Short mmCIF file of C-alpha atoms in Angstrom, two decimals:
data_model
loop_
_atom_site.label_atom_id
_atom_site.label_comp_id
_atom_site.label_asym_id
_atom_site.label_seq_id
_atom_site.Cartn_x
_atom_site.Cartn_y
_atom_site.Cartn_z
CA MET A 1 24.73 0.40 -3.96
CA TYR A 2 22.11 -1.72 -5.68
CA LEU A 3 18.58 -0.43 -6.16
CA CYS A 4 15.76 -3.00 -6.17
CA PHE A 5 13.95 -2.30 -9.42
CA TYR A 6 10.64 -4.15 -9.68
CA LYS A 7 10.01 -5.04 -13.32
CA GLY A 8 7.85 -7.25 -15.52
CA GLU A 9 4.63 -7.78 -13.64
CA TYR A 10 1.93 -9.79 -15.34
CA VAL A 11 -1.40 -8.37 -16.46
CA VAL A 12 -4.49 -8.58 -14.33
CA ASN A 13 -7.95 -8.49 -15.83
CA ASN A 14 -11.05 -6.76 -14.50
CA SER A 15 -13.40 -9.72 -14.91
CA PRO A 16 -16.97 -9.50 -13.63
CA SER A 17 -16.61 -12.19 -10.95
CA THR A 18 -14.66 -11.61 -7.74
CA THR A 19 -12.86 -14.15 -5.58
CA PHE A 20 -11.78 -13.66 -1.96
CA LEU A 21 -8.65 -15.45 -0.70
CA SER A 22 -8.86 -16.25 3.03
CA TYR A 23 -5.77 -17.67 4.73
CA SER A 24 -3.70 -17.66 7.89
CA HIS A 25 -0.50 -15.64 7.57
CA LYS A 26 1.40 -18.72 8.70
CA ASN A 27 0.36 -20.17 5.32
CA ARG A 28 1.36 -17.03 3.42
CA ASP A 29 3.75 -18.83 1.03
CA ILE A 30 0.98 -21.06 -0.34
CA ALA A 31 -1.38 -18.08 -0.56
CA GLU A 32 1.26 -16.27 -2.64
CA GLU A 33 1.61 -19.28 -4.98
CA ILE A 34 -2.14 -19.39 -5.57
CA ASP A 35 -2.32 -15.63 -6.02
CA ASN A 36 0.57 -15.63 -8.50
CA PHE A 37 -1.08 -18.40 -10.51
CA CYS A 38 -4.35 -16.47 -10.69
CA LEU A 39 -2.49 -13.31 -11.74
CA SER A 40 -0.72 -15.28 -14.46
CA ILE A 41 -4.03 -16.18 -16.08
CA GLY A 42 -5.58 -12.76 -15.75
CA LYS A 43 -7.48 -13.07 -12.46
CA ILE A 44 -6.93 -10.78 -9.49
CA LEU A 45 -8.03 -12.11 -6.13
CA THR A 46 -9.24 -10.02 -3.21
CA LYS A 47 -6.26 -10.41 -0.87
CA ASP A 48 -5.42 -8.58 2.33
CA ASP A 49 -1.92 -7.29 1.53
CA ARG A 50 -3.16 -5.87 -1.78
CA ASP A 51 -6.64 -4.62 -0.89
CA ILE A 52 -6.28 -3.13 2.58
CA ARG A 53 -5.13 0.44 2.01
CA TYR A 54 -3.47 2.69 4.52
CA LYS A 55 -5.95 3.55 7.33
CA ASP A 56 -8.61 1.23 5.92
CA SER A 57 -10.84 -0.68 8.32
CA ILE A 58 -9.61 -4.27 8.64
CA SER A 59 -13.02 -5.48 9.77
CA GLY A 60 -14.56 -3.68 6.79
CA TYR A 61 -12.17 -5.53 4.51
CA MET A 62 -13.04 -8.89 6.07
CA LYS A 63 -16.73 -8.26 5.44
CA LYS A 64 -15.98 -8.07 1.70
CA ILE A 65 -16.00 -11.85 1.66
CA ARG A 66 -19.83 -11.66 1.63
CA GLN A 67 -19.77 -9.50 -1.51
CA SER A 68 -17.44 -11.86 -3.38
CA ASP A 69 -18.70 -14.38 -5.88
CA PHE A 70 -16.30 -17.04 -4.62
CA ALA A 71 -14.03 -17.66 -1.63
CA ILE A 72 -10.87 -19.74 -1.60
CA LEU A 73 -10.31 -20.95 1.98
CA LEU A 74 -6.86 -22.31 2.86
CA ILE A 75 -7.84 -24.67 5.67
CA SER A 76 -5.21 -25.43 8.31
CA ASP A 77 -5.08 -25.70 12.08
CA ASP A 78 -3.84 -22.10 12.20
CA PHE A 79 -6.75 -21.00 9.99
CA LEU A 80 -9.35 -22.64 12.24
CA LYS A 81 -7.79 -21.05 15.34
CA SER A 82 -7.35 -17.57 13.85
CA ILE A 83 -9.89 -14.95 14.94
CA ASN A 84 -9.45 -13.03 11.66
CA CYS A 85 -9.87 -16.09 9.43
CA MET A 86 -12.87 -17.36 11.35
CA TYR A 87 -14.42 -13.88 11.39
CA GLU A 88 -14.26 -13.99 7.58
CA VAL A 89 -15.92 -17.42 7.66
CA TYR A 90 -18.56 -16.07 10.07
CA GLU A 91 -19.33 -13.25 7.63
CA LEU A 92 -19.41 -15.66 4.68
CA ILE A 93 -21.89 -18.10 6.19
CA LYS A 94 -24.43 -15.32 6.61
CA GLU A 95 -25.04 -15.74 2.87
CA GLU A 96 -27.67 -18.33 1.98
CA ASP A 97 -25.66 -19.63 -0.97
CA TYR A 98 -22.29 -19.71 0.78
CA LYS A 99 -21.91 -23.47 0.18
CA ASP A 100 -21.81 -22.75 -3.54
CA LYS A 101 -19.20 -20.04 -3.10
CA ILE A 102 -16.49 -21.85 -1.20
CA LEU A 103 -13.42 -23.65 -2.47
CA PRO A 104 -11.78 -25.18 0.62
CA ILE A 105 -8.19 -26.30 0.14
CA LEU A 106 -6.50 -28.44 2.80
CA ILE A 107 -3.03 -27.10 3.52
CA GLU A 108 -2.00 -29.86 5.94
CA PRO A 109 -3.36 -33.10 7.42
CA ILE A 110 -6.06 -31.98 9.83
CA ASN A 111 -8.78 -33.79 11.76
CA ILE A 112 -12.03 -32.16 10.68
CA PHE A 113 -13.74 -35.20 9.24
CA THR A 114 -14.59 -36.93 12.52
CA TYR A 115 -16.87 -35.83 15.33
CA GLU A 116 -13.92 -35.91 17.72
CA GLY A 117 -11.98 -33.51 15.50
CA ILE A 118 -14.93 -31.14 15.14
CA LEU A 119 -15.50 -31.18 18.91
CA ASN A 120 -11.86 -30.26 19.49
CA TYR A 121 -12.35 -26.99 17.57
CA ILE A 122 -15.69 -26.28 19.25
CA ASN A 123 -13.96 -26.76 22.62
CA TYR A 124 -11.07 -24.51 21.53
CA TRP A 125 -13.38 -21.58 20.81
CA ASP A 126 -15.44 -22.25 23.95
CA GLU A 127 -12.24 -21.92 25.99
CA LYS A 128 -11.27 -18.73 24.13
CA GLU A 129 -14.71 -17.27 24.88
CA LYS A 130 -14.48 -18.13 28.60
CA GLU A 131 -10.96 -16.75 28.86
CA CYS A 132 -12.01 -13.48 27.20
CA ARG A 133 -15.18 -13.20 29.31
CA ASN A 134 -13.29 -13.75 32.58
CA LYS A 135 -10.75 -11.06 31.73
CA LEU A 136 -13.48 -8.59 30.78
CA ASN A 137 -15.32 -9.19 34.06
CA GLU A 138 -12.23 -7.94 35.90
CA LYS A 139 -12.22 -4.59 34.06
CA ASP A 140 -14.29 -1.41 34.02
CA PRO A 141 -16.89 -1.86 31.20
CA LEU A 142 -16.34 1.73 30.04
CA LYS A 143 -12.69 0.97 29.36
CA THR A 144 -13.25 -2.23 27.42
CA ILE A 145 -15.84 -1.35 24.77
CA LYS A 146 -13.63 -2.49 21.88
CA LEU A 147 -12.58 -5.64 23.74
CA ARG A 148 -16.22 -6.49 24.29
CA GLU A 149 -16.77 -6.29 20.54
CA ASP A 150 -13.93 -8.80 20.13
CA HIS A 151 -15.56 -11.03 22.74
CA LYS A 152 -18.80 -10.95 20.78
CA ILE A 153 -16.93 -12.04 17.63
CA ILE A 154 -15.29 -14.93 19.50
CA ASP A 155 -18.66 -15.96 20.91
CA ASN A 156 -20.23 -15.89 17.43
CA ILE A 157 -17.39 -17.99 16.01
CA GLY A 158 -17.92 -20.52 18.78
CA HIS A 159 -21.59 -20.84 17.88
CA GLU A 160 -20.94 -21.28 14.15
CA ILE A 161 -17.73 -23.30 13.83
CA GLY A 162 -19.43 -26.65 14.40
CA ASP A 163 -21.90 -26.09 11.56
CA PHE A 164 -19.12 -24.83 9.29
CA LEU A 165 -16.97 -27.91 9.92
CA GLU A 166 -19.98 -30.16 9.32
CA ILE A 167 -20.33 -28.53 5.89
CA LEU A 168 -16.65 -29.20 5.14
CA LYS A 169 -17.07 -32.76 6.35
CA GLY A 170 -19.87 -33.29 3.86
CA ILE A 171 -18.13 -32.01 0.72
CA LYS A 172 -15.12 -33.23 -1.24
CA CYS A 173 -12.10 -31.27 -0.06
CA LYS A 174 -8.81 -31.44 -1.95
CA THR A 175 -5.29 -30.90 -0.67
CA TYR A 176 -3.12 -28.11 -2.02
CA GLU A 177 -0.78 -30.70 -3.53
CA GLU A 178 -3.70 -32.21 -5.48
CA ILE A 179 -4.83 -28.77 -6.66
CA LYS A 180 -1.33 -27.84 -7.76
CA LYS A 181 -0.68 -31.17 -9.49
CA SER A 182 -3.84 -30.76 -11.58
CA GLY A 183 -2.61 -27.43 -12.94
CA TYR A 184 -5.08 -25.57 -10.71
CA ILE A 185 -7.94 -26.73 -12.91
CA ASP A 186 -10.27 -26.87 -9.89
CA ILE A 187 -9.63 -23.21 -9.17
CA ILE A 188 -10.17 -22.30 -12.83
CA ASN A 189 -13.48 -24.16 -12.88
CA ILE A 190 -14.74 -22.77 -9.57
CA ILE A 191 -13.94 -19.09 -9.95
CA ALA A 192 -15.25 -18.98 -13.53
CA ILE A 193 -12.49 -17.01 -15.17
CA ASP A 194 -13.56 -15.31 -18.37
CA ASP A 195 -12.01 -16.79 -21.50
CA LYS A 196 -11.11 -20.00 -19.68
CA GLN A 197 -9.48 -21.54 -22.69
CA ILE A 198 -7.22 -18.55 -23.23
CA ALA A 199 -6.32 -18.52 -19.53
CA LYS A 200 -5.32 -22.18 -19.62
CA GLU A 201 -3.36 -21.69 -22.84
CA ILE A 202 -1.38 -18.79 -21.36
CA PHE A 203 -0.63 -20.86 -18.27
CA ASN A 204 0.60 -23.76 -20.42
CA ILE A 205 2.74 -21.47 -22.58
CA ARG A 206 4.36 -19.85 -19.55
CA ASN A 207 5.37 -23.28 -18.26
CA LEU A 208 7.18 -24.29 -21.46
CA ALA A 209 10.93 -24.52 -20.96
CA ASP A 210 11.96 -23.43 -24.45
CA ASN A 211 11.45 -19.77 -25.45
CA GLU A 212 11.04 -20.67 -29.12
CA ASP A 213 8.23 -23.07 -28.23
CA LYS A 214 6.64 -20.32 -26.14
CA GLU A 215 6.81 -17.94 -29.10
CA LEU A 216 5.33 -20.42 -31.58
CA ASN A 217 2.46 -21.38 -29.29
CA LEU A 218 1.74 -17.76 -28.48
CA GLU A 219 1.66 -16.75 -32.15
CA SER A 220 -0.75 -19.59 -32.86
CA LEU A 221 -3.05 -18.39 -30.09
CA LEU A 222 -2.81 -14.77 -31.26
CA THR A 223 -3.95 -15.88 -34.71
CA LYS A 224 -7.23 -16.95 -33.11
CA TYR A 225 -7.50 -13.96 -30.75
CA PRO A 226 -5.43 -11.16 -32.32
CA LYS A 227 -6.62 -8.37 -30.01
CA ASN A 228 -6.81 -10.24 -26.71
CA LYS A 229 -5.30 -7.94 -24.08
CA GLU A 230 -3.70 -10.67 -21.97
CA LEU A 231 -2.09 -12.32 -24.99
CA MET A 232 -0.74 -9.01 -26.30
CA PHE A 233 0.68 -8.21 -22.89
CA TYR A 234 2.30 -11.61 -22.53
CA LYS A 235 3.85 -11.29 -26.00
CA ALA A 236 5.54 -8.03 -25.03
CA LEU A 237 6.68 -9.55 -21.74
CA LEU A 238 8.02 -12.68 -23.45
CA TYR A 239 10.24 -10.68 -25.80
CA SER A 240 11.55 -8.67 -22.87
CA GLU A 241 12.45 -11.92 -21.09
CA LYS A 242 14.22 -13.05 -24.29
CA LYS A 243 16.19 -9.76 -24.21
CA GLU A 244 14.73 -8.70 -27.56
CA TYR A 245 14.01 -5.27 -26.21
CA LYS A 246 13.16 -3.44 -29.44
CA LYS A 247 10.44 -5.96 -30.24
CA SER A 248 9.16 -5.85 -26.68
CA LYS A 249 8.99 -2.05 -26.82
CA ARG A 250 7.01 -2.15 -30.06
CA TYR A 251 4.55 -4.70 -28.68
CA TYR A 252 3.94 -2.65 -25.54
CA GLU A 253 3.30 0.39 -27.74
CA ASP A 254 0.87 -1.63 -29.89
CA LEU A 255 -0.88 -2.79 -26.74
CA ILE A 256 -1.25 0.79 -25.48
CA ASP A 257 -2.64 1.85 -28.87
CA SER A 258 -5.32 -0.83 -28.52
CA TYR A 259 -5.87 -0.41 -24.76
CA PRO A 260 -4.91 3.17 -23.81
CA ASN A 261 -6.24 2.80 -20.24
CA PHE A 262 -4.12 -0.21 -19.28
CA PRO A 263 -1.83 0.77 -16.33
CA SER A 264 0.35 -2.36 -16.40
CA ALA A 265 1.33 -1.75 -20.02
CA TYR A 266 2.53 1.77 -19.18
CA ASN A 267 4.45 0.53 -16.13
CA ASN A 268 6.26 -2.20 -18.05
CA LEU A 269 7.00 0.06 -21.01
CA GLY A 270 8.42 2.59 -18.55
CA SER A 271 10.70 -0.07 -17.09
CA LEU A 272 11.87 -1.06 -20.56
CA LEU A 273 12.62 2.54 -21.57
CA PHE A 274 14.43 3.14 -18.29
CA ASP A 275 16.51 -0.05 -18.26
CA HIS A 276 17.40 -0.62 -21.89
CA PHE A 277 16.88 2.56 -23.92
CA ASN A 278 17.94 5.32 -21.50
CA GLU A 279 14.82 7.24 -22.54
CA TYR A 280 14.22 8.68 -19.10
CA ASP A 281 11.71 11.40 -19.97
CA LYS A 282 9.51 8.89 -21.78
CA ALA A 283 9.89 6.39 -18.94
CA ARG A 284 8.81 9.05 -16.48
CA ALA A 285 5.75 9.85 -18.59
CA CYS A 286 4.83 6.15 -18.68
CA TYR A 287 5.04 5.74 -14.90
CA GLU A 288 3.07 8.94 -14.35
CA LYS A 289 0.38 7.73 -16.77
CA ALA A 290 0.18 4.37 -14.97
CA ILE A 291 -0.35 6.20 -11.67
CA GLU A 292 -2.90 8.55 -13.23
CA LEU A 293 -4.90 5.53 -14.43
CA ASP A 294 -4.47 3.66 -11.14
CA PRO A 295 -3.55 5.89 -8.16
CA TYR A 296 -3.13 2.75 -6.01
CA TYR A 297 -0.50 1.20 -8.30
CA VAL A 298 2.30 0.34 -5.86
CA ASN A 299 4.88 -0.85 -8.39
CA ALA A 300 4.55 2.26 -10.55
CA HIS A 301 5.12 4.49 -7.51
CA ASN A 302 8.19 2.45 -6.57
CA ASN A 303 9.62 2.51 -10.10
CA LEU A 304 9.01 6.23 -10.55
CA GLY A 305 10.82 6.83 -7.26
CA ILE A 306 13.87 4.94 -8.53
CA LEU A 307 13.86 6.88 -11.80
CA LEU A 308 13.56 10.27 -10.09
CA PHE A 309 16.38 9.45 -7.68
CA THR A 310 18.86 7.88 -10.08
CA GLN A 311 18.31 9.82 -13.31
CA PHE A 312 16.60 13.11 -12.45
CA LYS A 313 18.49 13.72 -9.18
CA GLN A 314 15.24 14.60 -7.43
CA PRO A 315 15.58 12.84 -4.05
CA GLY A 316 12.71 14.77 -2.50
CA GLU A 317 10.29 13.68 -5.21
CA ALA A 318 11.66 10.13 -5.12
CA LYS A 319 11.14 10.00 -1.36
CA LYS A 320 7.53 11.11 -1.83
CA TYR A 321 6.82 8.25 -4.24
CA TYR A 322 8.57 5.65 -2.08
CA GLU A 323 6.58 6.74 0.96
CA ARG A 324 3.35 6.68 -1.05
CA ALA A 325 4.14 3.13 -2.21
CA ILE A 326 4.64 2.09 1.42
CA ASP A 327 1.38 3.79 2.43
CA LEU A 328 -0.40 1.79 -0.27
CA ASP A 329 1.30 -1.49 0.62
CA PRO A 330 3.10 -1.51 4.00
CA LYS A 331 4.39 -5.01 3.22
CA PHE A 332 6.17 -4.21 -0.06
CA ALA A 333 9.74 -5.04 1.00
CA LYS A 334 11.52 -3.73 -2.10
CA THR A 335 10.34 -0.17 -1.53
CA TYR A 336 11.69 -0.18 2.03
CA THR A 337 15.07 -1.15 0.56
CA ASN A 338 14.94 1.65 -1.99
CA LEU A 339 13.88 4.21 0.62
CA GLY A 340 16.73 3.00 2.83
CA ILE A 341 19.22 3.64 0.02
CA LEU A 342 17.87 7.17 -0.41
CA LEU A 343 18.01 7.94 3.31
CA TYR A 344 21.53 6.51 3.52
CA THR A 345 23.16 8.00 0.43
CA PHE A 346 21.48 11.40 0.22
CA TYR A 347 20.01 12.39 3.58
CA ASN A 348 22.64 10.70 5.82
CA GLU A 349 19.82 9.47 8.04
CA TYR A 350 21.57 6.27 8.99
CA ASP A 351 19.28 5.11 11.78
CA LYS A 352 16.20 5.52 9.58
CA ALA A 353 17.94 3.78 6.69
CA ARG A 354 18.83 0.89 8.97
CA ALA A 355 15.22 0.63 10.11
CA CYS A 356 14.11 0.48 6.45
CA TYR A 357 16.54 -2.30 5.58
CA GLU A 358 15.63 -4.29 8.68
CA ARG A 359 11.92 -3.90 7.91
CA ALA A 360 12.52 -5.09 4.34
CA ILE A 361 14.31 -8.20 5.63
CA GLU A 362 11.57 -8.83 8.18
CA LEU A 363 8.99 -8.75 5.38
CA ASP A 364 11.08 -10.73 2.90
CA PRO A 365 14.01 -12.63 4.45
CA ASN A 366 15.04 -13.77 0.96
CA LEU A 367 15.61 -10.26 -0.41
CA ALA A 368 19.35 -10.42 -1.11
CA PHE A 369 19.60 -6.72 -1.99
CA ALA A 370 18.33 -5.69 1.44
CA HIS A 371 20.93 -7.87 3.18
CA ASN A 372 23.70 -6.38 1.03
CA ASN A 373 22.60 -2.80 1.62
CA LEU A 374 22.25 -3.34 5.36
CA GLY A 375 25.77 -4.80 5.30
CA ASN A 376 27.06 -1.63 3.61
CA LEU A 377 25.47 0.55 6.27
CA LEU A 378 26.73 -1.55 9.19
CA PHE A 379 30.21 -1.57 7.64
CA ASP A 380 30.48 2.10 6.73
CA HIS A 381 28.64 3.89 9.53
CA PHE A 382 28.01 1.63 12.52
CA ASN A 383 31.35 -0.24 12.58
CA GLU A 384 29.43 -3.45 13.27
CA TYR A 385 31.73 -5.61 11.22
CA ASP A 386 30.58 -9.04 12.38
CA LYS A 387 26.98 -8.17 11.57
CA ALA A 388 28.01 -6.66 8.24
CA ARG A 389 29.86 -9.86 7.38
CA ALA A 390 26.78 -11.94 8.21
CA CYS A 391 24.68 -9.68 5.96
CA TYR A 392 27.00 -10.07 2.98
CA GLU A 393 27.25 -13.82 3.50
CA LYS A 394 23.46 -14.08 3.61
CA ALA A 395 23.11 -12.01 0.43
CA ILE A 396 25.56 -14.33 -1.35
CA GLU A 397 23.82 -17.43 0.01
CA LEU A 398 20.55 -16.15 -1.48
CA TYR A 399 22.11 -14.92 -4.73
CA PRO A 400 25.59 -16.46 -5.35
CA ASP A 401 26.15 -14.34 -8.48
CA TYR A 402 25.57 -11.06 -6.66
CA VAL A 403 28.54 -9.00 -7.88
CA GLU A 404 28.35 -6.19 -5.33
CA ALA A 405 27.89 -8.49 -2.32
CA ASN A 406 30.93 -10.58 -3.29
CA TYR A 407 32.98 -7.43 -3.71
CA HIS A 408 31.82 -5.82 -0.47
CA LEU A 409 32.55 -8.98 1.51
CA GLY A 410 36.05 -9.04 0.01
CA ILE A 411 36.66 -5.44 1.10
CA LEU A 412 35.41 -6.15 4.62
CA LEU A 413 37.53 -9.30 5.02
CA PHE A 414 40.65 -7.48 3.80
CA THR A 415 40.27 -4.27 5.78
CA HIS A 416 38.81 -5.45 9.11
CA PHE A 417 39.37 -9.18 9.47
CA ASN A 418 42.88 -9.43 7.96
CA GLU A 419 41.71 -12.44 5.96
CA SER A 420 43.62 -11.74 2.76
CA ASP A 421 43.18 -15.19 1.26
CA GLU A 422 39.41 -15.09 1.78
CA ALA A 423 39.24 -11.53 0.47
CA LYS A 424 41.21 -12.59 -2.61
CA LYS A 425 38.72 -15.40 -3.21
CA TYR A 426 35.76 -12.97 -3.17
CA TYR A 427 37.51 -10.41 -5.39
CA GLU A 428 38.24 -13.16 -7.90
CA LYS A 429 34.63 -14.36 -7.72
CA THR A 430 33.51 -10.78 -8.42
CA LEU A 431 35.75 -10.60 -11.49
CA GLU A 432 34.57 -14.00 -12.66
CA LEU A 433 31.04 -12.56 -12.63
CA ASN A 434 32.08 -9.19 -14.10
CA PRO A 435 35.63 -9.06 -15.53
CA ASN A 436 35.36 -5.28 -16.03
CA TYR A 437 34.28 -4.28 -12.52
CA PRO A 438 36.78 -1.48 -11.71
CA PRO A 439 36.57 -1.54 -7.88
CA ALA A 440 37.29 -5.28 -7.79
CA LEU A 441 40.14 -4.98 -10.32
CA TYR A 442 41.70 -2.21 -8.28
CA SER A 443 41.13 -3.87 -4.91
CA LEU A 444 42.57 -7.20 -6.01
CA GLY A 445 45.63 -5.42 -7.40
CA TYR A 446 45.98 -3.49 -4.14
CA LEU A 447 45.70 -6.72 -2.12
CA LEU A 448 48.36 -8.49 -4.21
CA LEU A 449 50.77 -5.60 -3.64
CA SER A 450 50.06 -5.31 0.07
CA SER A 451 51.87 -8.42 1.25
CA ASN A 452 55.21 -10.03 0.55
CA ARG A 453 53.29 -13.31 0.31
CA TYR A 454 51.98 -12.18 -3.06
CA LYS A 455 55.22 -10.81 -4.57
CA LYS A 456 55.05 -13.28 -7.43
CA TYR A 457 51.80 -11.58 -8.51
CA ASN A 458 53.33 -8.10 -8.96
CA LYS A 459 52.97 -8.23 -12.73
CA ARG A 460 49.34 -9.26 -12.48
CA ALA A 461 48.73 -6.60 -9.83
CA LYS A 462 50.08 -3.94 -12.18
CA GLU A 463 47.81 -5.15 -14.99
CA LEU A 464 44.77 -5.20 -12.72
CA ILE A 465 45.35 -1.68 -11.41
CA GLU A 466 46.07 -0.24 -14.85
CA LYS A 467 42.91 -1.84 -16.24
CA ALA A 468 40.86 -0.51 -13.32
CA ILE A 469 42.12 3.03 -13.85
CA ARG A 470 41.51 2.80 -17.60
CA LEU A 471 37.92 1.82 -16.92
CA ASP A 472 37.43 4.33 -14.09
CA PRO A 473 39.99 7.17 -13.89
CA THR A 474 38.45 8.41 -10.61
CA LEU A 475 40.13 5.49 -8.86
CA THR A 476 43.40 7.46 -8.98
CA ASN A 477 41.99 9.59 -6.16
CA LYS A 478 41.82 6.64 -3.77
CA GLN A 479 44.20 6.22 -0.86
CA GLY A 480 47.29 4.01 -0.86
CA ILE A 481 50.30 4.44 -3.19
CA TYR A 482 52.34 1.65 -4.74
CA ILE A 483 55.17 2.13 -7.22
CA ILE A 484 55.79 -0.36 -10.01
CA ASN A 485 58.25 0.41 -12.80
CA GLY A 486 58.33 4.04 -11.77
CA LYS A 487 54.53 4.47 -11.83
CA ASN A 488 52.37 5.40 -8.87
CA TYR A 489 49.31 3.21 -8.28
CA PHE A 490 46.69 4.52 -5.90
#
């Protein structure tokens, strides 16, 4: 079973200015790209999936756009026809200086620069208003108070969209491709990031292909700004990415000495201690400190849950932290996967575990670990072998070097589809990725001994099984006995 461990997040800086990111969820991928860029240079945007907490008012969140210094608007047909997006615009244009706040980015070719195009959107919202009004007239007013509030919002949007589009028509709008090609310089200039030069330098360093070049450029920048928090953080992160873990650990500790109230430094140091030093008590203290400093820190809750489950054997405490992470961010797919593993392996709550895996995949269809874990559950406890096969195949499609998924698919093909040749291929792929993976060594040996077709491989089968048992003596308790040269192989 593979736990999704979220590591190595980049620092965010509490700069004085705030920037609101408004987008249609159909354009979520581009919104994530822009958000990740801003995070990489030390700027955190106000964004719905990060800033709406459990039980928060969504309309209250949307009104925050008025309080922001700047607003990035990802303009698309879906955006201009979304009640939530246009409600944010409606709130924004109440501000006298809203024209100076906006950075509109065109996501797709869209007709908003002609009168015909503008009239099309005015007509769209007029029709929405009439449709809503007609439905409300058919109902008891006492039963439709909330719906009448929605009708008022739609009516307000209809009155304002023409003026808003006229404003867009009169200013220079750039496409996302143009913004991206320029290295996001327009965003940097508009949202007035503190230490612009440092931000741009970090961005350029991160995009260098060679790690040695990254290190040299970073050291040069640190000579100018030796105590800059973002640079110190990135230095620690860079050495972790280079697998120089002792140096990375020291740099995180230096960073914490200089900035003792920096949650991300504690979280990343905790991950380093957990993953590479087996210092579990210290890792736990780091995660707990990160959460103390920032009680809304989703990643730290998730990581502490993993640590408590895997190393402290405290499933109840782990479950509490996973559930808190999901409360804080109901769209954080990795935590659903981790909670599913806990429910499956410890509590035997298979239906709930399945729901967690399926929710994770719904939120992030590219999360290979969720597909693999769902495959395990369907295989072991629901006997849905075709679906399990599809899950493993999807996991491998997303992550071809996924050791466990290759192995699990081999087991499934051998035991339930009688596809020995295909199973053999996946076992061998597993061992190509990890030559010392005992289950695959044992299973391939077992397969070679199971059919007369593979008699010529008896010597190899013996070697595989003996190596597997040397690496993991518990395999001798498995079912199935074969005798080679007077020895029993289980």
